[in-house]
Amino acid sequence: MGMSPMQVEISFEYVLEFCVSEELCETLNIELPDNFLLKSIELNAEKSSLSHLCSCNIKIDGESVYSGPIGKEGFVMEIDTVMPINELNITTDCGSLSEWLNQIEPCLVIVKGQYLMDESNTLTKAFIDKWA
């Protein structure tokens, strides 16, 4: 009898810079590895004093799932789909602050989910290449 695949909880952090320009802002693009099921996206803005004056747009595989304020401390978005997701895109907009500031502290994006390991219960090379 072979070993059954094991699910491992994975959490990865990215720095999300706030765009304080009236120009088009850069997008944080996160490519998710195969066999990874996205469970939540957290924008942790506790260390960013002006995040409540900013908004963001979150897209999953090109489809907008959130467009609105970030808030003073950020927020957590729970994901209830069991479908694999390939790409996550987050764009910030603090353009209304451009008259007064040219930069504010970034926030932290925390991506959490489960990774389904193969029969050997090890991370695949494709996963390691993307996230290790």
Short mmCIF file of N, CA, C and O in Angstrom, two decimals:
data_model
loop_
_atom_site.label_atom_id
_atom_site.label_comp_id
_atom_site.label_asym_id
_atom_site.label_seq_id
_atom_site.Cartn_x
_atom_site.Cartn_y
_atom_site.Cartn_z
N MET A 1 0.84 -1.17 0.00
CA MET A 1 0.00 0.00 0.00
C MET A 1 0.89 1.24 0.00
O MET A 1 1.79 1.38 0.81
N GLY A 2 0.65 2.21 -0.93
CA GLY A 2 1.47 3.41 -1.04
C GLY A 2 1.09 4.45 0.01
O GLY A 2 0.06 4.35 0.66
N MET A 3 1.97 5.40 0.15
CA MET A 3 1.71 6.49 1.09
C MET A 3 0.66 7.43 0.49
O MET A 3 0.68 7.69 -0.70
N SER A 4 -0.24 7.91 1.30
CA SER A 4 -1.23 8.86 0.79
C SER A 4 -0.64 10.27 0.82
O SER A 4 0.19 10.58 1.67
N PRO A 5 -1.08 11.11 -0.13
CA PRO A 5 -0.56 12.48 -0.17
C PRO A 5 -0.90 13.23 1.12
O PRO A 5 -1.91 12.98 1.76
N MET A 6 -0.04 14.15 1.48
CA MET A 6 -0.22 14.91 2.71
C MET A 6 -0.45 16.39 2.36
O MET A 6 0.15 16.90 1.43
N GLN A 7 -1.34 17.06 3.11
CA GLN A 7 -1.55 18.48 2.92
C GLN A 7 -0.75 19.25 3.97
O GLN A 7 -0.76 18.90 5.14
N VAL A 8 -0.06 20.29 3.52
CA VAL A 8 0.78 21.09 4.39
C VAL A 8 0.29 22.54 4.34
O VAL A 8 0.05 23.08 3.26
N GLU A 9 0.13 23.16 5.51
CA GLU A 9 -0.24 24.57 5.58
C GLU A 9 0.97 25.41 5.18
O GLU A 9 2.06 25.22 5.70
N ILE A 10 0.76 26.35 4.26
CA ILE A 10 1.83 27.20 3.77
C ILE A 10 1.42 28.66 3.97
O ILE A 10 0.27 29.03 3.75
N SER A 11 2.36 29.49 4.40
CA SER A 11 2.13 30.93 4.52
C SER A 11 3.34 31.63 3.94
O SER A 11 4.48 31.27 4.24
N PHE A 12 3.09 32.62 3.08
CA PHE A 12 4.20 33.34 2.48
C PHE A 12 3.92 34.82 2.52
O PHE A 12 2.78 35.24 2.35
N GLU A 13 4.94 35.65 2.76
CA GLU A 13 4.76 37.09 2.93
C GLU A 13 5.44 37.87 1.79
O GLU A 13 6.51 37.49 1.33
N TYR A 14 4.78 38.95 1.39
CA TYR A 14 5.29 39.86 0.37
C TYR A 14 5.16 41.28 0.89
O TYR A 14 4.22 41.59 1.63
N VAL A 15 6.05 42.17 0.48
CA VAL A 15 5.93 43.58 0.82
C VAL A 15 5.14 44.26 -0.30
O VAL A 15 5.47 44.13 -1.47
N LEU A 16 4.08 44.97 0.09
CA LEU A 16 3.24 45.68 -0.87
C LEU A 16 3.44 47.17 -0.69
O LEU A 16 3.03 47.75 0.31
N GLU A 17 4.11 47.78 -1.65
CA GLU A 17 4.34 49.23 -1.61
C GLU A 17 3.03 49.94 -1.96
O GLU A 17 2.25 49.47 -2.79
N PHE A 18 2.81 51.07 -1.32
CA PHE A 18 1.64 51.89 -1.65
C PHE A 18 2.00 52.85 -2.76
O PHE A 18 3.06 53.47 -2.73
N CYS A 19 1.13 52.99 -3.71
CA CYS A 19 1.34 53.89 -4.83
C CYS A 19 0.79 55.26 -4.46
O CYS A 19 -0.40 55.41 -4.21
N VAL A 20 1.67 56.26 -4.39
CA VAL A 20 1.26 57.62 -4.03
C VAL A 20 1.44 58.50 -5.26
O VAL A 20 2.00 59.58 -5.19
N SER A 21 0.93 58.04 -6.38
CA SER A 21 1.10 58.76 -7.64
C SER A 21 -0.23 58.81 -8.35
O SER A 21 -1.09 57.96 -8.14
N GLU A 22 -0.41 59.81 -9.16
CA GLU A 22 -1.63 59.86 -9.97
C GLU A 22 -1.44 59.07 -11.26
O GLU A 22 -2.36 58.92 -12.03
N GLU A 23 -0.22 58.58 -11.47
CA GLU A 23 0.06 57.73 -12.64
C GLU A 23 -0.46 56.32 -12.37
O GLU A 23 -0.85 55.99 -11.26
N LEU A 24 -0.42 55.46 -13.39
CA LEU A 24 -0.81 54.07 -13.22
C LEU A 24 0.17 53.38 -12.27
O LEU A 24 1.38 53.52 -12.42
N CYS A 25 -0.35 52.69 -11.29
CA CYS A 25 0.49 52.07 -10.27
C CYS A 25 0.97 50.68 -10.70
O CYS A 25 0.30 49.99 -11.45
N GLU A 26 2.12 50.27 -10.16
CA GLU A 26 2.62 48.92 -10.39
C GLU A 26 1.75 47.93 -9.63
O GLU A 26 1.22 48.22 -8.58
N THR A 27 1.66 46.74 -10.17
CA THR A 27 0.87 45.68 -9.56
C THR A 27 1.79 44.64 -8.95
O THR A 27 2.80 44.28 -9.55
N LEU A 28 1.44 44.16 -7.74
CA LEU A 28 2.16 43.04 -7.14
C LEU A 28 1.57 41.77 -7.76
O LEU A 28 0.38 41.50 -7.61
N ASN A 29 2.38 41.06 -8.53
CA ASN A 29 1.94 39.82 -9.18
C ASN A 29 2.54 38.63 -8.46
O ASN A 29 3.76 38.55 -8.31
N ILE A 30 1.69 37.72 -8.03
CA ILE A 30 2.14 36.53 -7.32
C ILE A 30 1.66 35.31 -8.10
O ILE A 30 0.45 35.10 -8.24
N GLU A 31 2.60 34.55 -8.64
CA GLU A 31 2.24 33.31 -9.33
C GLU A 31 2.22 32.19 -8.30
O GLU A 31 3.18 31.98 -7.58
N LEU A 32 1.09 31.50 -8.24
CA LEU A 32 0.94 30.42 -7.27
C LEU A 32 1.34 29.09 -7.89
O LEU A 32 1.01 28.82 -9.04
N PRO A 33 2.05 28.26 -7.14
CA PRO A 33 2.52 26.98 -7.69
C PRO A 33 1.38 25.98 -7.85
O PRO A 33 0.31 26.12 -7.25
N ASP A 34 1.62 24.97 -8.68
CA ASP A 34 0.65 23.88 -8.84
C ASP A 34 0.46 23.18 -7.50
O ASP A 34 1.34 23.20 -6.63
N ASN A 35 -0.68 22.54 -7.33
CA ASN A 35 -1.03 21.79 -6.11
C ASN A 35 -1.18 22.68 -4.88
O ASN A 35 -1.14 22.19 -3.76
N PHE A 36 -1.35 24.01 -5.08
CA PHE A 36 -1.53 24.92 -3.96
C PHE A 36 -2.96 25.43 -3.98
O PHE A 36 -3.44 25.93 -4.98
N LEU A 37 -3.66 25.29 -2.85
CA LEU A 37 -5.03 25.79 -2.72
C LEU A 37 -5.01 27.03 -1.84
O LEU A 37 -4.69 26.95 -0.65
N LEU A 38 -5.34 28.17 -2.43
CA LEU A 38 -5.34 29.43 -1.71
C LEU A 38 -6.48 29.46 -0.70
O LEU A 38 -7.62 29.17 -1.03
N LYS A 39 -6.17 29.78 0.55
CA LYS A 39 -7.16 29.83 1.62
C LYS A 39 -7.47 31.25 2.07
O LYS A 39 -8.59 31.55 2.44
N SER A 40 -6.45 32.13 2.09
CA SER A 40 -6.71 33.51 2.50
C SER A 40 -5.62 34.44 1.98
O SER A 40 -4.52 34.03 1.67
N ILE A 41 -6.02 35.72 1.90
CA ILE A 41 -5.10 36.80 1.54
C ILE A 41 -5.25 37.84 2.64
O ILE A 41 -6.36 38.30 2.91
N GLU A 42 -4.15 38.19 3.28
CA GLU A 42 -4.20 39.20 4.33
C GLU A 42 -3.37 40.40 3.92
O GLU A 42 -2.23 40.25 3.48
N LEU A 43 -3.94 41.59 4.05
CA LEU A 43 -3.18 42.82 3.91
C LEU A 43 -2.99 43.37 5.31
O LEU A 43 -3.94 43.83 5.93
N ASN A 44 -1.79 43.26 5.83
CA ASN A 44 -1.48 43.69 7.18
C ASN A 44 -0.88 45.09 7.09
O ASN A 44 0.27 45.26 6.68
N ALA A 45 -1.67 46.10 7.47
CA ALA A 45 -1.24 47.49 7.35
C ALA A 45 -1.01 48.14 8.70
O ALA A 45 -1.05 49.37 8.82
N GLU A 46 -0.77 47.35 9.74
CA GLU A 46 -0.59 47.89 11.09
C GLU A 46 0.55 48.89 11.19
O GLU A 46 0.50 49.82 11.98
N LYS A 47 1.59 48.72 10.38
CA LYS A 47 2.75 49.60 10.46
C LYS A 47 2.68 50.75 9.45
O LYS A 47 3.61 51.52 9.33
N SER A 48 1.59 50.84 8.74
CA SER A 48 1.43 51.90 7.74
C SER A 48 0.42 52.92 8.26
O SER A 48 -0.77 52.66 8.30
N SER A 49 0.92 54.09 8.63
CA SER A 49 0.09 55.08 9.32
C SER A 49 -1.02 55.68 8.46
O SER A 49 -1.98 56.22 8.99
N LEU A 50 -0.92 55.61 7.14
CA LEU A 50 -1.91 56.25 6.29
C LEU A 50 -2.67 55.27 5.40
O LEU A 50 -3.32 55.69 4.44
N SER A 51 -2.62 53.99 5.71
CA SER A 51 -3.28 52.99 4.86
C SER A 51 -4.78 53.22 4.75
O SER A 51 -5.39 52.88 3.74
N HIS A 52 -5.39 53.82 5.77
CA HIS A 52 -6.84 54.06 5.73
C HIS A 52 -7.24 55.09 4.67
O HIS A 52 -8.42 55.23 4.35
N LEU A 53 -6.26 55.79 4.10
CA LEU A 53 -6.53 56.75 3.04
C LEU A 53 -6.25 56.16 1.66
O LEU A 53 -6.29 56.86 0.66
N CYS A 54 -5.96 54.86 1.62
CA CYS A 54 -5.61 54.17 0.38
C CYS A 54 -6.64 53.10 0.05
O CYS A 54 -7.36 52.62 0.93
N SER A 55 -6.67 52.71 -1.21
CA SER A 55 -7.53 51.61 -1.63
C SER A 55 -6.68 50.59 -2.38
O SER A 55 -5.52 50.83 -2.69
N CYS A 56 -7.28 49.44 -2.67
CA CYS A 56 -6.57 48.42 -3.43
C CYS A 56 -7.56 47.66 -4.33
O CYS A 56 -8.77 47.70 -4.11
N ASN A 57 -7.00 47.01 -5.30
CA ASN A 57 -7.76 46.15 -6.20
C ASN A 57 -7.08 44.79 -6.20
O ASN A 57 -5.87 44.70 -6.43
N ILE A 58 -7.83 43.74 -5.88
CA ILE A 58 -7.29 42.39 -5.85
C ILE A 58 -7.95 41.59 -6.96
O ILE A 58 -9.18 41.54 -7.07
N LYS A 59 -7.11 40.95 -7.79
CA LYS A 59 -7.60 40.09 -8.87
C LYS A 59 -7.06 38.69 -8.67
O LYS A 59 -5.89 38.52 -8.32
N ILE A 60 -7.92 37.71 -8.90
CA ILE A 60 -7.51 36.31 -8.89
C ILE A 60 -7.74 35.77 -10.30
O ILE A 60 -8.85 35.82 -10.81
N ASP A 61 -6.65 35.31 -10.91
CA ASP A 61 -6.68 34.83 -12.30
C ASP A 61 -7.39 35.82 -13.22
O ASP A 61 -8.22 35.46 -14.05
N GLY A 62 -7.06 37.11 -13.05
CA GLY A 62 -7.57 38.15 -13.93
C GLY A 62 -8.95 38.68 -13.59
O GLY A 62 -9.41 39.64 -14.18
N GLU A 63 -9.64 38.08 -12.63
CA GLU A 63 -10.98 38.51 -12.26
C GLU A 63 -10.94 39.28 -10.95
O GLU A 63 -10.40 38.81 -9.95
N SER A 64 -11.51 40.49 -10.95
CA SER A 64 -11.51 41.33 -9.75
C SER A 64 -12.39 40.70 -8.67
O SER A 64 -13.54 40.39 -8.90
N VAL A 65 -11.80 40.50 -7.48
CA VAL A 65 -12.55 39.94 -6.35
C VAL A 65 -12.71 40.96 -5.22
O VAL A 65 -13.51 40.75 -4.32
N TYR A 66 -11.95 42.08 -5.28
CA TYR A 66 -12.11 43.13 -4.28
C TYR A 66 -11.57 44.42 -4.85
O TYR A 66 -10.50 44.45 -5.45
N SER A 67 -12.33 45.49 -4.65
CA SER A 67 -11.88 46.82 -5.01
C SER A 67 -12.46 47.77 -3.98
O SER A 67 -13.67 47.97 -3.94
N GLY A 68 -11.59 48.28 -3.11
CA GLY A 68 -12.09 49.14 -2.06
C GLY A 68 -11.00 49.56 -1.10
O GLY A 68 -9.81 49.39 -1.37
N PRO A 69 -11.41 50.10 0.05
CA PRO A 69 -10.44 50.63 1.02
C PRO A 69 -9.60 49.53 1.68
O PRO A 69 -10.04 48.40 1.81
N ILE A 70 -8.40 49.92 2.09
CA ILE A 70 -7.51 49.00 2.79
C ILE A 70 -7.81 49.02 4.28
O ILE A 70 -7.77 47.99 4.94
N GLY A 71 -8.12 50.18 4.81
CA GLY A 71 -8.43 50.29 6.24
C GLY A 71 -7.20 50.60 7.07
O GLY A 71 -6.07 50.53 6.59
N LYS A 72 -7.41 50.95 8.31
CA LYS A 72 -6.32 51.37 9.19
C LYS A 72 -5.35 50.22 9.49
O LYS A 72 -4.16 50.42 9.57
N GLU A 73 -5.87 49.02 9.69
CA GLU A 73 -5.01 47.88 10.01
C GLU A 73 -4.94 46.85 8.89
O GLU A 73 -4.22 45.87 8.99
N GLY A 74 -5.69 47.06 7.82
CA GLY A 74 -5.74 46.11 6.73
C GLY A 74 -6.95 45.21 6.86
O GLY A 74 -7.92 45.56 7.53
N PHE A 75 -6.88 44.03 6.24
CA PHE A 75 -8.00 43.10 6.30
C PHE A 75 -7.55 41.71 5.89
O PHE A 75 -6.47 41.53 5.34
N VAL A 76 -8.40 40.73 6.16
CA VAL A 76 -8.17 39.35 5.73
C VAL A 76 -9.32 38.96 4.83
O VAL A 76 -10.48 39.17 5.16
N MET A 77 -9.00 38.39 3.68
CA MET A 77 -10.01 37.89 2.75
C MET A 77 -9.91 36.37 2.72
O MET A 77 -8.90 35.81 2.31
N GLU A 78 -10.95 35.70 3.22
CA GLU A 78 -10.99 34.24 3.19
C GLU A 78 -11.39 33.79 1.79
O GLU A 78 -12.28 34.37 1.18
N ILE A 79 -10.76 32.75 1.29
CA ILE A 79 -11.06 32.21 -0.03
C ILE A 79 -11.77 30.88 0.17
O ILE A 79 -11.25 29.99 0.85
N ASP A 80 -12.95 30.74 -0.42
CA ASP A 80 -13.73 29.52 -0.18
C ASP A 80 -13.78 28.58 -1.38
O ASP A 80 -14.49 27.59 -1.36
N THR A 81 -13.01 28.85 -2.40
CA THR A 81 -12.99 27.96 -3.56
C THR A 81 -11.97 26.83 -3.34
O THR A 81 -10.99 27.01 -2.64
N VAL A 82 -12.24 25.68 -3.93
CA VAL A 82 -11.27 24.58 -3.86
C VAL A 82 -10.56 24.41 -5.19
O VAL A 82 -9.81 23.49 -5.38
N MET A 83 -10.82 25.34 -6.11
CA MET A 83 -10.17 25.29 -7.42
C MET A 83 -8.74 25.84 -7.29
O MET A 83 -8.52 26.80 -6.56
N PRO A 84 -7.80 25.25 -8.02
CA PRO A 84 -6.45 25.82 -8.01
C PRO A 84 -6.47 27.23 -8.62
O PRO A 84 -7.21 27.49 -9.56
N ILE A 85 -5.68 28.11 -8.08
CA ILE A 85 -5.57 29.48 -8.57
C ILE A 85 -4.14 29.66 -9.06
O ILE A 85 -3.18 29.25 -8.41
N ASN A 86 -4.00 30.28 -10.23
CA ASN A 86 -2.67 30.43 -10.82
C ASN A 86 -1.99 31.74 -10.47
O ASN A 86 -0.78 31.78 -10.29
N GLU A 87 -2.77 32.83 -10.41
CA GLU A 87 -2.13 34.12 -10.23
C GLU A 87 -2.98 35.06 -9.39
O GLU A 87 -4.19 35.09 -9.50
N LEU A 88 -2.29 35.83 -8.56
CA LEU A 88 -2.91 36.81 -7.69
C LEU A 88 -2.28 38.16 -8.00
O LEU A 88 -1.05 38.26 -8.09
N ASN A 89 -3.09 39.20 -8.21
CA ASN A 89 -2.58 40.54 -8.53
C ASN A 89 -3.18 41.54 -7.56
O ASN A 89 -4.39 41.55 -7.36
N ILE A 90 -2.34 42.40 -6.98
CA ILE A 90 -2.81 43.43 -6.06
C ILE A 90 -2.23 44.77 -6.48
O ILE A 90 -1.02 44.91 -6.65
N THR A 91 -3.10 45.76 -6.67
CA THR A 91 -2.70 47.12 -7.02
C THR A 91 -3.19 48.06 -5.93
O THR A 91 -4.33 47.95 -5.50
N THR A 92 -2.34 48.99 -5.50
CA THR A 92 -2.75 49.97 -4.49
C THR A 92 -2.94 51.33 -5.13
O THR A 92 -2.39 51.61 -6.20
N ASP A 93 -3.72 52.17 -4.46
CA ASP A 93 -3.96 53.53 -4.95
C ASP A 93 -4.07 54.47 -3.76
O ASP A 93 -5.02 54.39 -2.99
N CYS A 94 -3.08 55.33 -3.63
CA CYS A 94 -3.10 56.38 -2.61
C CYS A 94 -2.95 57.73 -3.31
O CYS A 94 -2.36 58.67 -2.78
N GLY A 95 -3.45 57.81 -4.53
CA GLY A 95 -3.29 59.00 -5.37
C GLY A 95 -3.77 60.28 -4.73
O GLY A 95 -3.23 61.35 -5.00
N SER A 96 -4.77 60.19 -3.85
CA SER A 96 -5.28 61.40 -3.19
C SER A 96 -4.25 62.02 -2.26
O SER A 96 -4.37 63.18 -1.88
N LEU A 97 -3.22 61.27 -1.90
CA LEU A 97 -2.17 61.79 -1.01
C LEU A 97 -1.01 62.42 -1.77
O LEU A 97 -0.08 62.95 -1.16
N SER A 98 -1.05 62.39 -3.10
CA SER A 98 0.10 62.81 -3.90
C SER A 98 0.45 64.28 -3.71
O SER A 98 1.60 64.67 -3.89
N GLU A 99 -0.51 65.10 -3.32
CA GLU A 99 -0.21 66.52 -3.09
C GLU A 99 0.69 66.71 -1.87
O GLU A 99 1.47 67.65 -1.81
N TRP A 100 0.55 65.85 -0.87
CA TRP A 100 1.25 66.03 0.40
C TRP A 100 2.45 65.11 0.58
O TRP A 100 3.39 65.45 1.29
N LEU A 101 2.42 63.93 -0.01
CA LEU A 101 3.45 62.92 0.25
C LEU A 101 3.99 62.35 -1.04
O LEU A 101 3.32 62.38 -2.07
N ASN A 102 5.18 61.80 -0.98
CA ASN A 102 5.67 61.04 -2.12
C ASN A 102 5.92 59.59 -1.76
O ASN A 102 6.26 58.79 -2.61
N GLN A 103 5.73 59.23 -0.47
CA GLN A 103 5.97 57.85 -0.04
C GLN A 103 5.34 57.62 1.32
O GLN A 103 5.35 58.50 2.17
N ILE A 104 4.75 56.43 1.52
CA ILE A 104 4.29 56.02 2.85
C ILE A 104 4.76 54.59 3.10
O ILE A 104 5.17 53.89 2.17
N GLU A 105 4.70 54.17 4.35
CA GLU A 105 5.19 52.85 4.71
C GLU A 105 4.40 51.78 3.97
O GLU A 105 3.18 51.89 3.83
N PRO A 106 5.06 50.72 3.50
CA PRO A 106 4.35 49.64 2.80
C PRO A 106 3.55 48.78 3.78
O PRO A 106 3.70 48.91 5.00
N CYS A 107 2.71 47.93 3.25
CA CYS A 107 2.04 46.95 4.11
C CYS A 107 2.54 45.56 3.71
O CYS A 107 3.29 45.40 2.77
N LEU A 108 2.11 44.58 4.45
CA LEU A 108 2.55 43.20 4.25
C LEU A 108 1.39 42.41 3.68
O LEU A 108 0.27 42.50 4.16
N VAL A 109 1.64 41.64 2.62
CA VAL A 109 0.64 40.72 2.08
C VAL A 109 1.02 39.33 2.54
O VAL A 109 2.16 38.88 2.32
N ILE A 110 0.09 38.64 3.19
CA ILE A 110 0.35 37.29 3.68
C ILE A 110 -0.60 36.34 2.95
O ILE A 110 -1.81 36.46 3.06
N VAL A 111 -0.04 35.46 2.15
CA VAL A 111 -0.81 34.49 1.37
C VAL A 111 -0.75 33.16 2.11
O VAL A 111 0.33 32.66 2.41
N LYS A 112 -1.92 32.60 2.41
CA LYS A 112 -1.96 31.33 3.13
C LYS A 112 -2.77 30.32 2.33
O LYS A 112 -3.72 30.67 1.64
N GLY A 113 -2.39 29.06 2.46
CA GLY A 113 -3.11 28.00 1.78
C GLY A 113 -2.56 26.65 2.16
O GLY A 113 -1.81 26.51 3.10
N GLN A 114 -2.98 25.66 1.39
CA GLN A 114 -2.53 24.29 1.62
C GLN A 114 -1.85 23.78 0.36
O GLN A 114 -2.31 24.03 -0.75
N TYR A 115 -0.77 23.05 0.57
CA TYR A 115 -0.06 22.43 -0.54
C TYR A 115 -0.23 20.93 -0.44
O TYR A 115 -0.02 20.34 0.62
N LEU A 116 -0.66 20.32 -1.53
CA LEU A 116 -0.86 18.87 -1.57
C LEU A 116 0.43 18.22 -2.08
O LEU A 116 0.80 18.37 -3.23
N MET A 117 1.12 17.52 -1.19
CA MET A 117 2.39 16.88 -1.54
C MET A 117 2.14 15.61 -2.34
O MET A 117 1.06 15.02 -2.27
N ASP A 118 3.16 15.19 -3.07
CA ASP A 118 3.05 13.93 -3.80
C ASP A 118 3.26 12.75 -2.86
O ASP A 118 3.40 12.91 -1.65
N GLU A 119 3.31 11.54 -3.41
CA GLU A 119 3.40 10.33 -2.60
C GLU A 119 4.64 10.29 -1.70
O GLU A 119 4.65 9.65 -0.66
N SER A 120 5.70 10.96 -2.11
CA SER A 120 6.92 10.93 -1.31
C SER A 120 6.87 11.94 -0.15
O SER A 120 7.80 12.01 0.64
N ASN A 121 5.76 12.70 -0.09
CA ASN A 121 5.58 13.72 0.96
C ASN A 121 6.72 14.73 0.99
O ASN A 121 7.20 15.13 2.04
N THR A 122 7.15 15.15 -0.21
CA THR A 122 8.15 16.21 -0.31
C THR A 122 7.62 17.29 -1.23
O THR A 122 6.75 17.04 -2.06
N LEU A 123 8.16 18.49 -1.08
CA LEU A 123 7.78 19.58 -1.96
C LEU A 123 8.37 19.33 -3.34
O LEU A 123 9.53 18.92 -3.46
N THR A 124 7.61 19.58 -4.38
CA THR A 124 8.12 19.36 -5.74
C THR A 124 9.10 20.46 -6.10
O THR A 124 9.11 21.54 -5.51
N LYS A 125 9.93 20.19 -7.11
CA LYS A 125 10.90 21.17 -7.56
C LYS A 125 10.21 22.43 -8.05
O LYS A 125 10.66 23.54 -7.80
N ALA A 126 9.07 22.27 -8.74
CA ALA A 126 8.33 23.44 -9.25
C ALA A 126 7.89 24.34 -8.10
O ALA A 126 7.97 25.57 -8.19
N PHE A 127 7.46 23.75 -7.00
CA PHE A 127 7.05 24.54 -5.84
C PHE A 127 8.27 25.25 -5.23
O PHE A 127 8.23 26.43 -4.93
N ILE A 128 9.33 24.51 -5.05
CA ILE A 128 10.54 25.07 -4.44
C ILE A 128 11.09 26.20 -5.29
O ILE A 128 11.50 27.25 -4.78
N ASP A 129 11.07 26.04 -6.62
CA ASP A 129 11.58 27.08 -7.51
C ASP A 129 10.79 28.37 -7.37
O ASP A 129 11.33 29.47 -7.46
N LYS A 130 9.48 28.28 -7.13
CA LYS A 130 8.65 29.48 -7.02
C LYS A 130 8.69 30.10 -5.64
O LYS A 130 8.70 31.31 -5.50
N TRP A 131 8.70 29.28 -4.58
CA TRP A 131 8.47 29.82 -3.25
C TRP A 131 9.57 29.56 -2.24
O TRP A 131 9.45 29.97 -1.11
N ALA A 132 10.61 28.86 -2.58
CA ALA A 132 11.61 28.58 -1.56
C ALA A 132 12.78 29.52 -1.68
O ALA A 132 12.96 30.22 -2.61
#
